[in-house]
């Protein structure tokens, strides 16, 4: 692993199903983030974690949950998927806080049908 | 509300210079970022401005005027590989990033 890795790369999910998007980084960064990217809109922050053991809500947290049990992993869970959660999801990490250079994973393309 | 404005799309010629503008209205200011994103890929960091003025990094330069809520990214000696979306993001008073929708830059031979 080099950098930040997301899994799966893409997924088609039935509405109402539960799904966890995985994110792992090997840079020992304290801060990690989950964004969604939709056509015509900027990246929108879903949840973040400034350090292991802490999490915070971003701009669009409803329907999503996160955990940060250790420095490396930051999974994002959709408890009961809805079609409006169809999007590209990016995980990112940074050495400092939100206003330092972020390193992004390759993204997960999720389609909820 | 908080807002970041960038042109949706721009076209330029290989070898030329292009300027991509970004205006912002945010609650507070804690730095401005430019990221590059090729189609289907992750954003990658280009520049960070926190003080007024021009920051130069090779073929790319970024300018900031905090009093005008304005930044631009200047790309010189354009290459075909510069075809990408360019994202402007501003740190607000909560130190969270507010992102623009991005400017898709098309380079023609």
CSV table of C-alpha atoms in Angstrom, one decimal, chain A:
chain,number,residue,atom,x,y,z
A,1,UNK,CA,0.0,0.0,0.0
A,2,UNK,CA,1.3,3.4,-0.9
A,3,UNK,CA,-0.7,6.5,0.1
A,4,UNK,CA,-4.4,6.1,0.5
A,5,UNK,CA,-6.5,3.2,-0.7
A,6,UNK,CA,-10.3,2.9,-1.1
A,7,UNK,CA,-12.4,-0.2,-1.7
A,8,UNK,CA,-14.4,-1.1,-3.6
A,9,UNK,CA,-13.6,0.9,-6.7
A,10,UNK,CA,-17.3,0.8,-7.8
A,11,UNK,CA,-20.5,-0.7,-6.5
A,12,UNK,CA,-24.1,-1.1,-7.5
A,13,UNK,CA,-26.3,-1.3,-4.4
A,14,UNK,CA,-30.0,-1.9,-3.9
A,15,UNK,CA,-31.8,0.7,-2.0
A,16,UNK,CA,-32.3,-0.1,1.6
A,17,UNK,CA,-29.1,-2.1,1.8
A,18,UNK,CA,-26.2,-1.4,4.2
A,19,UNK,CA,-22.8,-0.6,2.7
A,20,UNK,CA,-19.4,0.2,4.1
A,21,UNK,CA,-16.8,2.0,2.0
A,22,UNK,CA,-13.3,1.2,3.2
A,23,UNK,CA,-10.4,3.7,3.4
A,24,UNK,CA,-6.8,3.0,4.5
A,25,UNK,CA,-3.8,5.2,4.6
A,26,UNK,CA,-0.2,4.4,5.3
A,27,UNK,CA,1.2,7.9,5.7
A,28,UNK,CA,0.4,8.1,9.4
A,29,UNK,CA,-1.7,11.2,8.8
A,30,UNK,CA,-3.8,12.4,11.8
A,31,UNK,CA,-6.7,13.8,9.8
A,32,UNK,CA,-9.0,11.9,7.5
A,33,UNK,CA,-12.0,13.0,5.5
A,34,UNK,CA,-14.9,11.6,3.4
A,35,UNK,CA,-16.2,13.7,0.5
A,36,UNK,CA,-18.8,13.1,-2.1
A,37,UNK,CA,-18.5,14.5,-5.6
A,38,UNK,CA,-21.6,15.1,-7.7
A,39,UNK,CA,-21.7,16.5,-11.2
A,40,UNK,CA,-21.9,20.3,-11.2
A,41,UNK,CA,-21.2,20.5,-7.5
A,42,UNK,CA,-18.0,21.0,-5.5
A,43,UNK,CA,-16.7,18.3,-3.2
A,44,UNK,CA,-18.9,18.2,-0.1
A,45,UNK,CA,-17.5,17.0,3.2
A,46,UNK,CA,-19.5,14.2,4.8
A,47,UNK,CA,-17.5,13.4,7.9
A,48,UNK,CA,-14.0,14.0,9.2
A,49,UNK,CA,-11.7,12.8,11.9
A,50,UNK,CA,-8.9,15.0,13.2
A,51,UNK,CA,-7.2,12.2,15.1
A,52,UNK,CA,-7.8,8.5,16.0
A,53,UNK,CA,-10.8,8.1,18.3
A,54,UNK,CA,-12.5,11.4,17.2
A,55,UNK,CA,-15.0,12.1,14.4
A,56,UNK,CA,-17.0,15.1,13.3
A,57,UNK,CA,-19.8,16.0,11.0
A,58,UNK,CA,-19.3,17.8,7.8
A,59,UNK,CA,-21.7,19.6,5.4
A,60,UNK,CA,-23.8,16.5,4.4
A,61,UNK,CA,-23.6,13.9,7.2
A,62,UNK,CA,-27.2,12.6,7.1
A,63,UNK,CA,-27.5,8.9,6.2
A,64,UNK,CA,-23.8,8.3,6.8
A,65,UNK,CA,-21.7,7.2,9.8
A,66,UNK,CA,-17.9,6.8,10.4
A,67,UNK,CA,-15.5,5.4,12.9
A,68,UNK,CA,-11.8,6.0,13.6
A,69,UNK,CA,-10.6,3.1,15.7
A,70,UNK,CA,-6.9,3.6,14.6
A,71,UNK,CA,-4.8,6.1,12.6
A,72,UNK,CA,-4.9,4.1,9.4
A,73,UNK,CA,-8.5,3.2,8.8
A,74,UNK,CA,-11.6,5.4,8.3
A,75,UNK,CA,-14.6,3.4,7.0
A,76,UNK,CA,-17.8,5.2,5.9
A,77,UNK,CA,-21.1,3.3,6.4
A,78,UNK,CA,-24.4,3.9,4.7
A,79,UNK,CA,-27.0,2.4,7.0
A,80,UNK,CA,-29.8,2.2,4.5
A,81,UNK,CA,-28.9,3.4,1.1
A,82,UNK,CA,-31.1,5.7,-0.9
A,83,UNK,CA,-30.8,6.7,-4.6
A,84,UNK,CA,-29.7,10.2,-3.7
A,85,UNK,CA,-26.6,8.7,-2.3
A,86,UNK,CA,-25.5,7.8,-5.8
A,87,UNK,CA,-22.2,9.6,-6.1
A,88,UNK,CA,-18.4,9.3,-6.3
A,89,UNK,CA,-17.0,9.1,-2.8
A,90,UNK,CA,-13.4,10.2,-2.0
A,91,UNK,CA,-11.5,9.5,1.1
A,92,UNK,CA,-8.6,11.9,1.9
A,93,UNK,CA,-6.0,12.4,4.6
A,94,UNK,CA,-3.8,15.3,5.7
A,95,UNK,CA,-0.9,15.7,8.0
A,96,UNK,CA,-2.3,18.7,9.7
A,97,UNK,CA,-5.9,19.9,9.8
A,98,UNK,CA,-8.4,20.7,7.0
A,99,UNK,CA,-6.4,23.6,5.7
A,100,UNK,CA,-3.3,21.6,4.9
A,101,UNK,CA,-2.6,19.6,1.7
A,102,UNK,CA,-4.9,16.7,1.4
A,103,UNK,CA,-4.1,13.4,-0.3
A,104,UNK,CA,-7.0,11.6,-2.0
A,105,UNK,CA,-7.9,8.0,-2.6
A,106,UNK,CA,-8.9,6.9,-6.1
A,107,UNK,CA,-12.6,7.2,-5.3
A,108,UNK,CA,-15.5,4.8,-5.0
A,109,UNK,CA,-18.3,5.1,-7.6
A,110,UNK,CA,-21.5,4.1,-5.9
A,111,UNK,CA,-24.8,3.6,-7.7
A,112,UNK,CA,-27.9,3.1,-5.6
A,113,UNK,CA,-30.8,1.6,-7.5
